[in-house]
Coordinates of C-alpha atoms and ligand atoms in Angstrom, one line a residue:
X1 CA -4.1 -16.3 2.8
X2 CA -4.6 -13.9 -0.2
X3 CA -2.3 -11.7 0.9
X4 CA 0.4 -13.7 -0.4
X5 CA -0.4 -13.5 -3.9
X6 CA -1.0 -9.7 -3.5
X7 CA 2.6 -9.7 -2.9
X8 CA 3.6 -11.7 -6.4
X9 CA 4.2 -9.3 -9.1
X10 CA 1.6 -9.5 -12.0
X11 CA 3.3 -10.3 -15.2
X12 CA 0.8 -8.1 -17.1
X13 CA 0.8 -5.5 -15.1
X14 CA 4.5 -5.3 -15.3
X15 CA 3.9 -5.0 -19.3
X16 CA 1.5 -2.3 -19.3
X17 CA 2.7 0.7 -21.9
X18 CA 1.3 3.4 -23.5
X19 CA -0.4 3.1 -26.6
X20 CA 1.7 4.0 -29.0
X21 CA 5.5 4.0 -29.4
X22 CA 6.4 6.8 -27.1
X23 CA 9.7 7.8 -26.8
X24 CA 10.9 10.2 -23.8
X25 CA 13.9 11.9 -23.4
X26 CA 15.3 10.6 -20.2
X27 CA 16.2 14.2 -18.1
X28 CA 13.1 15.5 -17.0
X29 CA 12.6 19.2 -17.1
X30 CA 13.6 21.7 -14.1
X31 CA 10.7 23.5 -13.5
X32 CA 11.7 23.6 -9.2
X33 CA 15.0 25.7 -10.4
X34 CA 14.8 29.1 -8.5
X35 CA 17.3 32.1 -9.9
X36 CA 20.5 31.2 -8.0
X37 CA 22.8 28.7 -9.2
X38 CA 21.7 25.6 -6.7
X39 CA 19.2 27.0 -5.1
X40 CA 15.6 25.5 -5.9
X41 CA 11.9 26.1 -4.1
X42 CA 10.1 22.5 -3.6
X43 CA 6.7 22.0 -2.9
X44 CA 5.1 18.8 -1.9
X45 CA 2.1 18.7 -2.7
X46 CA -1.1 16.6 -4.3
X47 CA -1.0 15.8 -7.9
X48 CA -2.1 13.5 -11.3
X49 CA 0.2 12.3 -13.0
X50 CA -0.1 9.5 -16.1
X51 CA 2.3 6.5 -15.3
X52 CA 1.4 4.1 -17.7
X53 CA 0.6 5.5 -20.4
X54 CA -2.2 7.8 -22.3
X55 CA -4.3 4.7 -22.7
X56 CA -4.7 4.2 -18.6
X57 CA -6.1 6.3 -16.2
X58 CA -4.2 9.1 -14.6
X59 CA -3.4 8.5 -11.0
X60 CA -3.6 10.3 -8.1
X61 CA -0.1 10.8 -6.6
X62 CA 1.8 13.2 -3.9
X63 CA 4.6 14.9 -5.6
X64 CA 7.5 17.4 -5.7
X65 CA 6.7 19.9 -7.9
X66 CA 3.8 18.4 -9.3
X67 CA 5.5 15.8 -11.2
X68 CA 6.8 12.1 -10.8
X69 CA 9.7 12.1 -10.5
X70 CA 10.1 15.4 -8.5
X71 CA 12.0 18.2 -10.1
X72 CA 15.6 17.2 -10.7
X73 CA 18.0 18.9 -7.8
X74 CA 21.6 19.8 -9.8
X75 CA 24.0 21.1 -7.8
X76 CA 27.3 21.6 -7.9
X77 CA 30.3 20.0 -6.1
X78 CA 31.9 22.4 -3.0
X79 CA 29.6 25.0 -3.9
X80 CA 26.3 25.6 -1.0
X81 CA 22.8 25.0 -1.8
X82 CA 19.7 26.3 -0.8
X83 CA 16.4 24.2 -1.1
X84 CA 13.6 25.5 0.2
X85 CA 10.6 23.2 0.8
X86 CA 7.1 23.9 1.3
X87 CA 4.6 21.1 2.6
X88 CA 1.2 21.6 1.2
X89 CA 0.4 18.1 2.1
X90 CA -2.1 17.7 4.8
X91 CA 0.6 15.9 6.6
X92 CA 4.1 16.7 8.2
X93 CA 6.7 15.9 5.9
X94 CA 10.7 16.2 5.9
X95 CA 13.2 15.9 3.5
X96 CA 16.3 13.4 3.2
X97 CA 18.9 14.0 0.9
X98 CA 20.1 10.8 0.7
X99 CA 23.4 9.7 0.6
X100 CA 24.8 13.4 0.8
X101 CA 26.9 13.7 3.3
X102 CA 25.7 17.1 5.3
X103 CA 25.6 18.8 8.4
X104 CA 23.5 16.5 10.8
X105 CA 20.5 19.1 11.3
X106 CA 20.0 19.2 7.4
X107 CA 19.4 15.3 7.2
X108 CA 15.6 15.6 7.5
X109 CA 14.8 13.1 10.1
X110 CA 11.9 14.1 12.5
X111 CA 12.6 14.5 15.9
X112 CA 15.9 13.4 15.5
X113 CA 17.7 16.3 13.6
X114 CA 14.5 18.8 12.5
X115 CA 11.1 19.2 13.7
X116 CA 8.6 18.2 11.4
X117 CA 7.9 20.6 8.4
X118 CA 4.0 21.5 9.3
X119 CA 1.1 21.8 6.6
X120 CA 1.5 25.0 5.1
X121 CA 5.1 25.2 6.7
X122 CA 8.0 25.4 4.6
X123 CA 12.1 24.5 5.8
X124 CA 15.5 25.9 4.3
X125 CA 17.7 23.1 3.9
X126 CA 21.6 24.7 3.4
X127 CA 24.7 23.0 3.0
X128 CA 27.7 22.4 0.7
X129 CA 27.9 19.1 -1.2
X130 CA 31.3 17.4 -0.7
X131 CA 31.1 14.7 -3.1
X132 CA 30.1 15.0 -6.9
X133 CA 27.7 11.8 -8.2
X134 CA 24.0 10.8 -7.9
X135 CA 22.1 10.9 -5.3
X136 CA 17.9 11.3 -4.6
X137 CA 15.7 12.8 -2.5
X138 CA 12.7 11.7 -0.3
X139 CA 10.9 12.1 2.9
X140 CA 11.7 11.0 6.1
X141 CA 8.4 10.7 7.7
X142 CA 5.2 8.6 7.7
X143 CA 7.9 7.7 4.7
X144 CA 6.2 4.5 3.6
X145 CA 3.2 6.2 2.3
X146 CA 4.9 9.0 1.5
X147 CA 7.1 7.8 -0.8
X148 CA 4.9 4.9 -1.9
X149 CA 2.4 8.0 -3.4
X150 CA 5.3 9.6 -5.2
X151 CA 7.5 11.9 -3.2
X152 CA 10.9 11.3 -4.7
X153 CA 13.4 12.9 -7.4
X154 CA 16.5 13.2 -8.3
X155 CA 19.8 14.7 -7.4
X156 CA 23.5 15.5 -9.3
X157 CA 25.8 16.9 -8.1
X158 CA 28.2 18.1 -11.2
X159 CA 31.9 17.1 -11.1
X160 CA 33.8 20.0 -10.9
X161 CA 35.2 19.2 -14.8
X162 CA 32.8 17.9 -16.6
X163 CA 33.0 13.9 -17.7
X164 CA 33.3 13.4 -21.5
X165 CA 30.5 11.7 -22.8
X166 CA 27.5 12.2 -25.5
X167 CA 24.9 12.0 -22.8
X168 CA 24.2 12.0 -19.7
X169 CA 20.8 10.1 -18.6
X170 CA 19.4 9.5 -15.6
X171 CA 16.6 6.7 -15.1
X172 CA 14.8 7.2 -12.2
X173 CA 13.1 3.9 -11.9
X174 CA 10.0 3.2 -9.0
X175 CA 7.9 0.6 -8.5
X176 CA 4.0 1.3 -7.6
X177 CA 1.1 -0.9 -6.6
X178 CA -1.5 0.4 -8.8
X179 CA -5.2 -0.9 -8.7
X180 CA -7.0 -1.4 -11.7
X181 CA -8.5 1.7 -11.5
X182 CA -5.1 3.4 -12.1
X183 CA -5.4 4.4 -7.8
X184 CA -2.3 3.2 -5.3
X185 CA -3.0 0.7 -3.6
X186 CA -3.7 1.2 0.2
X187 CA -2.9 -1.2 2.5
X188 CA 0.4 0.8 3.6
X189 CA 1.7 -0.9 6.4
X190 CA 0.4 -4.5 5.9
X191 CA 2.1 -6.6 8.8
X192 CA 2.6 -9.8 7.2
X193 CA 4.3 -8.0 4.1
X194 CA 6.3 -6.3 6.5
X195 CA 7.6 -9.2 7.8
X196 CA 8.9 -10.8 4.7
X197 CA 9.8 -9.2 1.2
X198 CA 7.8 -5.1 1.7
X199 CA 5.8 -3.9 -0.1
X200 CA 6.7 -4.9 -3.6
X201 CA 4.1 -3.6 -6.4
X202 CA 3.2 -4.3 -10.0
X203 CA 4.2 -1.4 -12.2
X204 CA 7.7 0.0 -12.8
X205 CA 8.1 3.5 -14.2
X206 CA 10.9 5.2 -15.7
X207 CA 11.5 9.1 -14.7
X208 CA 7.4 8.6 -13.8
X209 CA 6.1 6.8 -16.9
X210 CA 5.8 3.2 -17.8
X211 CA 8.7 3.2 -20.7
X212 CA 8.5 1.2 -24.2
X213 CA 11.9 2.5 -25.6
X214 CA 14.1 5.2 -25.0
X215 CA 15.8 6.3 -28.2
X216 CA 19.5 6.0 -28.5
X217 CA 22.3 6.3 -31.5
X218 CA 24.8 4.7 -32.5
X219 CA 28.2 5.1 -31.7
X220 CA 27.4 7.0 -28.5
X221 CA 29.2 6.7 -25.0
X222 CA 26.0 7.3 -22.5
X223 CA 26.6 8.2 -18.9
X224 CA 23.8 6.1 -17.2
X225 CA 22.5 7.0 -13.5
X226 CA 20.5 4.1 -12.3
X227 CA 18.3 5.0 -9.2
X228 CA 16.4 3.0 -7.8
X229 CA 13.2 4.8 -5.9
X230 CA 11.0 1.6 -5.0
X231 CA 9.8 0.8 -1.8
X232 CA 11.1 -2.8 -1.7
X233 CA 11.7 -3.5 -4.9
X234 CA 15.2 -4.9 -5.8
X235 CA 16.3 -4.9 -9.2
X236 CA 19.1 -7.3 -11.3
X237 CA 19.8 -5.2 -14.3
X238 CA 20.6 -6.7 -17.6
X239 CA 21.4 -4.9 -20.9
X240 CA 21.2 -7.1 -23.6
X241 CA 23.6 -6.9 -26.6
X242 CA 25.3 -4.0 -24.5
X243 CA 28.5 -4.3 -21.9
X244 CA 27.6 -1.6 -19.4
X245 CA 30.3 -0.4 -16.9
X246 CA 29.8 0.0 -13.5
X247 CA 31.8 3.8 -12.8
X248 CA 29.9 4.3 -9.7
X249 CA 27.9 3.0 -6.9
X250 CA 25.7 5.5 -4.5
X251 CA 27.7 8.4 -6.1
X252 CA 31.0 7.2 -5.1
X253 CA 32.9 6.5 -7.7
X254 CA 34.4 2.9 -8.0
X255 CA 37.2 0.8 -10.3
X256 CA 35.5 0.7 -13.8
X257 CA 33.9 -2.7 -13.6
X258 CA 32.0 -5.0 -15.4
X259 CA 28.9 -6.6 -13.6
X260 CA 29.2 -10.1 -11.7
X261 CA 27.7 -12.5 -13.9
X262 CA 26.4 -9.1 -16.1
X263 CA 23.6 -8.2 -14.0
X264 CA 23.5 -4.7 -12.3
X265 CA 22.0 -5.4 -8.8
X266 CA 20.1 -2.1 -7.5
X267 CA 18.8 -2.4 -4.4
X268 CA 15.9 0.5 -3.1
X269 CA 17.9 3.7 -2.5
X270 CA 21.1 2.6 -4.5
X271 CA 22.5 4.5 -7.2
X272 CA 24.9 3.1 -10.1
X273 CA 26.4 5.0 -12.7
X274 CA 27.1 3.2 -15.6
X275 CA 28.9 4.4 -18.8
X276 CA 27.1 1.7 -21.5
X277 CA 28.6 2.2 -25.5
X278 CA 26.0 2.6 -28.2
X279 CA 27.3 -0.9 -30.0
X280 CA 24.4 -1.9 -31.2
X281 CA 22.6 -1.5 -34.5
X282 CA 20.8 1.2 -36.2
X283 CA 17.2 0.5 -36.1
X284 CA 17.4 -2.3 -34.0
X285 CA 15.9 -2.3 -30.7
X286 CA 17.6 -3.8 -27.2
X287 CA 16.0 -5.4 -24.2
X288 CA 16.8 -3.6 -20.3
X289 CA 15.4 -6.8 -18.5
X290 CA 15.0 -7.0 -15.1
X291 CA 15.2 -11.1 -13.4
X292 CA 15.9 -10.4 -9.7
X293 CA 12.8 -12.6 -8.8
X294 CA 13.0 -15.9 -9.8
X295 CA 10.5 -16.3 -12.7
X296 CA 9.3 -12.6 -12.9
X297 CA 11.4 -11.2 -15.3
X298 CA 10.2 -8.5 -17.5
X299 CA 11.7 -5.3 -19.5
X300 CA 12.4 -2.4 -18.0
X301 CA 12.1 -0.7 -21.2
X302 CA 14.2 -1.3 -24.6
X303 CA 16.8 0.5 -26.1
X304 CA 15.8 1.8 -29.2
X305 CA 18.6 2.8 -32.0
X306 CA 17.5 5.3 -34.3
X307 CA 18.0 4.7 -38.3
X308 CA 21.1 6.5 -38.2
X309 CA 24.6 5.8 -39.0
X310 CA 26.9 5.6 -35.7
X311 CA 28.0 8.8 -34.8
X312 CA 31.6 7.6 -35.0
X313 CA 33.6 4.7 -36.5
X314 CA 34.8 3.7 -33.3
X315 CA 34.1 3.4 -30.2
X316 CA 35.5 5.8 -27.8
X317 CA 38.7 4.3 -26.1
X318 CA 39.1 7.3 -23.1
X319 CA 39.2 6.6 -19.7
X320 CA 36.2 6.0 -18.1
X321 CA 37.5 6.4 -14.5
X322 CA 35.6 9.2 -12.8
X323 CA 37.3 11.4 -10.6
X324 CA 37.4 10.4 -6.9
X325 CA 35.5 12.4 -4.1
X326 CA 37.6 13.6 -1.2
X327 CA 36.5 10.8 1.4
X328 CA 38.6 10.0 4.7
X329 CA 40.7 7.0 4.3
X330 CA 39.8 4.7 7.3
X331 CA 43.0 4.2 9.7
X332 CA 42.6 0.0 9.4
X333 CA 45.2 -1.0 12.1
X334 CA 43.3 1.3 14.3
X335 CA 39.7 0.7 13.5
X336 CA 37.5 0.1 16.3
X337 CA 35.4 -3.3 15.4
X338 CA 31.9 -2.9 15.7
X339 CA 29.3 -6.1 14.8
X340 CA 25.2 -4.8 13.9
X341 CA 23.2 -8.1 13.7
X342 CA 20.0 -8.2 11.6
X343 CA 17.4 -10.0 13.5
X344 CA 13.9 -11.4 12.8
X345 CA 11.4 -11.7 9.8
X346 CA 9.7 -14.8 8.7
X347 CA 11.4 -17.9 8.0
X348 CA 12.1 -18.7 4.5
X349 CA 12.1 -16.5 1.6
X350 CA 14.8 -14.6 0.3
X351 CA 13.3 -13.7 -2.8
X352 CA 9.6 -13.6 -3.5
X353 CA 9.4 -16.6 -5.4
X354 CA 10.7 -18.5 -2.4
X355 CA 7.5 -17.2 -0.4
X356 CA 5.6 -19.7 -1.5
X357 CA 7.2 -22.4 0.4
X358 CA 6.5 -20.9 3.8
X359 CA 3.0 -20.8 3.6
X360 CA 2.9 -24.7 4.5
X361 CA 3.1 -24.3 8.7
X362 CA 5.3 -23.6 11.0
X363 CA 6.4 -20.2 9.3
X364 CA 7.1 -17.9 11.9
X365 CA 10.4 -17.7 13.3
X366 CA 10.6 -17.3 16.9
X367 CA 7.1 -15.1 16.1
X368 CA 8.4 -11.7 15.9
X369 CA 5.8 -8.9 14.5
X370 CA 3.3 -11.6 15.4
X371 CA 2.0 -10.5 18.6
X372 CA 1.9 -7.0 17.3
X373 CA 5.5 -6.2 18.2
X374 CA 8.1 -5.2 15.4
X375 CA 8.8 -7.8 13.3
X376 CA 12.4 -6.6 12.8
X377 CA 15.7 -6.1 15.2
X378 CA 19.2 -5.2 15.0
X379 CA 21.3 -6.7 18.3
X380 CA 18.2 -7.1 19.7
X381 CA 16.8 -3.6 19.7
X382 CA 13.4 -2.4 17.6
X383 CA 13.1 0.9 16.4
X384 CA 10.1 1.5 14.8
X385 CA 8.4 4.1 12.6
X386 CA 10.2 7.3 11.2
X387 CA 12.6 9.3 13.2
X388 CA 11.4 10.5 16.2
X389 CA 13.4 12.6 19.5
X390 CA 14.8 10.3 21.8
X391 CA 16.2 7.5 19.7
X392 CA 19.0 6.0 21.7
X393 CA 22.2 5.2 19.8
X394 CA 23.0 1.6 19.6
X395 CA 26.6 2.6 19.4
X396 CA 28.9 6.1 20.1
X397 CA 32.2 6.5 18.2
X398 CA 34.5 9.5 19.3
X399 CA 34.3 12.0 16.5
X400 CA 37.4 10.9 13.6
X401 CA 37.9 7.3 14.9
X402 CA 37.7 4.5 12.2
X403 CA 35.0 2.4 12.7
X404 CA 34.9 -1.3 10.6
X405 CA 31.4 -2.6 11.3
X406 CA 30.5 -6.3 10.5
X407 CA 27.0 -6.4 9.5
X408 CA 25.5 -10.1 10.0
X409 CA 22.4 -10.9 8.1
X410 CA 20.8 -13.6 9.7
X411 CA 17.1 -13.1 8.6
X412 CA 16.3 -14.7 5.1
X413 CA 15.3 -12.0 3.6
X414 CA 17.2 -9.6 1.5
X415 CA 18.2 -5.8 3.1
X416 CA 19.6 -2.8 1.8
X417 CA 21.1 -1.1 4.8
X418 CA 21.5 2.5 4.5
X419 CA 23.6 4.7 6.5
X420 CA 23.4 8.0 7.3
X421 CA 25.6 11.5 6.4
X422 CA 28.7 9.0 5.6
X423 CA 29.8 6.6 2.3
X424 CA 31.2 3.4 3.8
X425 CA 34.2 1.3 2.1
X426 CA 32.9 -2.4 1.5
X427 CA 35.7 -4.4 2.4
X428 CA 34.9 -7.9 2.3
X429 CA 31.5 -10.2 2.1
X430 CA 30.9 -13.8 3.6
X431 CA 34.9 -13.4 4.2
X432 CA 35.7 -12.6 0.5
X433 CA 37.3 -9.2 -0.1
X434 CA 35.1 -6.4 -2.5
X435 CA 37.2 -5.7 -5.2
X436 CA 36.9 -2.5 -7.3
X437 CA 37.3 0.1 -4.2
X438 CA 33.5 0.5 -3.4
X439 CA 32.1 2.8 -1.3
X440 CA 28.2 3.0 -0.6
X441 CA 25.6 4.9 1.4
X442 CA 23.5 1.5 0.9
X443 CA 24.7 -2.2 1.3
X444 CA 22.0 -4.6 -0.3
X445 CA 22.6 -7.6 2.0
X446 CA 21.3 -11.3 0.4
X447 CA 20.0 -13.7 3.0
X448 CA 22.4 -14.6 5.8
X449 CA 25.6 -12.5 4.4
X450 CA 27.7 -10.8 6.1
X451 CA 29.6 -7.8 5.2
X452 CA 32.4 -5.5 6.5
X453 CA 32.6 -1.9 6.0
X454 CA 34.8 1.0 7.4
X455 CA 34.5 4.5 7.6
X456 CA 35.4 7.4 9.7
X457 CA 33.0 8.4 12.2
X458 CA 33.8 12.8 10.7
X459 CA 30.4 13.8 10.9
X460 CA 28.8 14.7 14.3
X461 CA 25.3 14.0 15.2
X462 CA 23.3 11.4 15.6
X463 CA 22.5 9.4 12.1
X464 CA 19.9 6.7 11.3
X465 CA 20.9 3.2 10.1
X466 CA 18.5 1.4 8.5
X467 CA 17.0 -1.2 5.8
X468 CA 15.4 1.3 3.4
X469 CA 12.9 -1.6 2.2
X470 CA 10.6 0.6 3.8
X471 CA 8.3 -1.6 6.1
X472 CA 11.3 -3.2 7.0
X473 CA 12.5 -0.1 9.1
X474 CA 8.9 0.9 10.3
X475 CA 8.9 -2.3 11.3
X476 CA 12.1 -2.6 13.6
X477 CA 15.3 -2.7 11.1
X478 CA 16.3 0.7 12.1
X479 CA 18.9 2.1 14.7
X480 CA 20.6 5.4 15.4
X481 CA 24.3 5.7 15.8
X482 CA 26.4 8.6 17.4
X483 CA 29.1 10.2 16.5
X484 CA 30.2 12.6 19.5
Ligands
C2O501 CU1 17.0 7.2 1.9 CU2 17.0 7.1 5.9 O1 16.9 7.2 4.0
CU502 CU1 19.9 8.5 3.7
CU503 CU1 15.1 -5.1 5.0

């Protein structure tokens, strides 16, 4: 059963850099930015592009704009945006601007809120950000391949005043399954992967390129946006010699924090803002490691000080809060209760390196995906695929009630559940209250938790929930709820 070990991330190719030491600057250019202030033209399209490094091959991706990531979207808070995207894929394509919370018919779903964009067809996205942060963009159909060839980028949306720091980087970071040949992998879909961890890959970029170093100074206060744009791949952050911040998570800001146990967990589609002080020394150089599988660790990149004296005796002691983004309070002693039950997968697991054990016998559990059916459910409903017309809400909450939701994990694997056009408050996990006043578009869900969250049901339409471990929801972890 080789596909197991396909599945196992490959040390080396996790180390794989360029030749020499080749240091980016972490904001990639703008090429997509059209005349008006937020308004951009996005292509998706066929492209190369070099991801690890001059010394490997260049790979054939799809891509926004022709580069990985795709053109970085800023736009500004309260003020309306314009993107205009043209498919010259041979494919229909759509466009989700995840995590913003928009008008339902701008969400990019196919079937369920926009017809596909056609080859050669093009779609006007419009709406009015509400909430400043970081968020990313990616398609909403045939969205495993999709995305697993590329199509993703970046969005910020400003603050209305601007936060004080030196700099303000974002790392855009994606796992791919690259062959030896420098090719993606095919094998999009693979049923057995589907059923336990996705499809996890052996090379991470950084803002599109396997990274040795990014430079840094001394003394600096860094604004860091984390984003993780991998398939499957879940991420435990740790910055060594460094005491990041957590300011944010999915855009929403949060109590300044430091990470549990110093690790920064990032599941696929979350966002975290970090601010991260320059205290380390000149000329010395500072592992980003990731560890989330057991066993598999390896660096993300390094920070790399420059020679330079610190650009200040002390470290800055302003606030770090970030201003707060004008989301509805949730009416608690009026909340409607609402329980979403996660349902099916192979036995066993959890993280890859737990895989292993289940390939003794008896490994199915209760043999979902088996047959040829989903391999997924939530309360005992599959929906499969991308968005398509004529999804049937699993719930329907009167427009402006408070909703709490208890999500119950009872698969063994790990899920990030994203919801759609609203930022949930995370009350409480395994009965334990969430401190720090988090709000998320995407809960990553460990093996048989489960979590509370409220919101109110403000935005009409009818919005996807789903794992965004992407064969996870083409594979049954996906549901649509209404609000009417
Ligand atoms: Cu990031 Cu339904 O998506
Ligand atoms: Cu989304
Ligand atoms: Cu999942």
């Amino acid at each position: 059963m080789s596909t197991e070990s396909n599945n196992l991330v490959s040390r080396r190719g996790l180390l794989r850099t360029g030749a020499g030491l080749l240091l980016t600057t972490a904001l990639p250019p703008l090429p997509g930015h059209a005349a008006g202030l937020n308004e951009y033209r996005i292509v998706a399209a066929p492209a190369r592009a070099r991801l690890a490094g001059a010394s490997h091959p260049e790979t054939d991706v799809w891509a926004y704009d022709g580069t990985i990531p795709g053109s970085l979207v800023r736009l500004r808070q309260g003020e309306k945006a314009r993107l205009v995207v043209e498919n010259r894929l041979d494919q229909e394509t759509t466009v989700h601007w995840h995590g913003i919370r928009l008008p339902n018919a701008m969400d990019g779903v196919p079937g369920l809120t926009q017809p596909p964009i056609k080859p050669g067809g093009s779609f006007v996205y419009e709406f009015t950000p509400p909430d400043a942060g970081t968020f990313w963009y990616h398609p909403h159909a045939n969205s495993l391949e999709q995305l697993g060839r590329g199509l993703a980028g970046a969005v910020i949306v400003e603050e209305r005043q601007p936060v004080a720091v030196d700099q303000d980087l974002l790392w855009l970071l994606t796992d791919w399954r690259l062959t030896d040949e420098g090719g993606i992998a095919s094998g999009f879909g693979n049923r057995m992967e589907a059923a336990m961890s996705g499809r996890v890959g052996n090379t991470v970029t950084l803002n599109g390129q396997v990274s040795e170093a990014e430079p840094v100074r001394a003394g600096e206060r860094i604004r860091l946006r984390l984003v993780n744009g991998s398939l499957a791949r879940i991420m435990a952050l740790r910055f060594e010699g460094h005491r990041p911040l957590i300011v944010a998570i999915d855009g929403q800001p949060c109590d300044p924090h430091v990470p549990e146990r110093g690790r920064i967990l990032l599941g696929p589609a979350m966002r975290i803002d970090l601010m991260l002080d320059m205290e380390g020394e000149p000329g010395r150089r500072y592992g980003v490691i990731d560890d989330f599988y057991d066993g598999l660790s390896y660096p993300v990149t390094q920070l790399a000080y420059d020679d330079r004296p610190p650009i200040r005796e002390h470290l800055l002691d302003t606030p770090l809060d970030l201003p707060r983004n004008p989301l509805p309070e949730p009416d608690f002693p009026a909340a409607e209760r609402h329980t979403l039950t996660l349902q099916g997968g192979m036995m066993g697991g959890g993280a890859m390196a737990g895989a292993g054990g289940m390939m003794g016998g008896g490994m199915m559990h209760g043999m979902m995906g088996m047959g040829g059916g989903p391999a997924w459910a939530i309360n005992g409903m599959s929906m499969t695929g991308d968005g398509h017309a004529g999804m049937k809400p699993a719930l329907t909450f009167v427009r402006g009630r408070s909703i709490i939701l208890a999500m119950h994990n009872e698969t063994a694997w790990w899920h990030p559940m994203h919801f759609h056009g609203h930022s949930l408050a995370v009350l409480s996990r395994n009965g334990m209250s969430v401190p720090h006043r988090q709000w998320q578009d995407t809960v990553l869900m460990a093996p048989k938790d489960v979590v509370e969250v409220a919101f109110v049901a403000d935005n009409p339409g009818d919005w996807m929930l789903h794992c965004h471990v992407v064969d996870h929801q083409m594979a049954g972890l996906m549901t649509v709820l209404r609000v009417a």
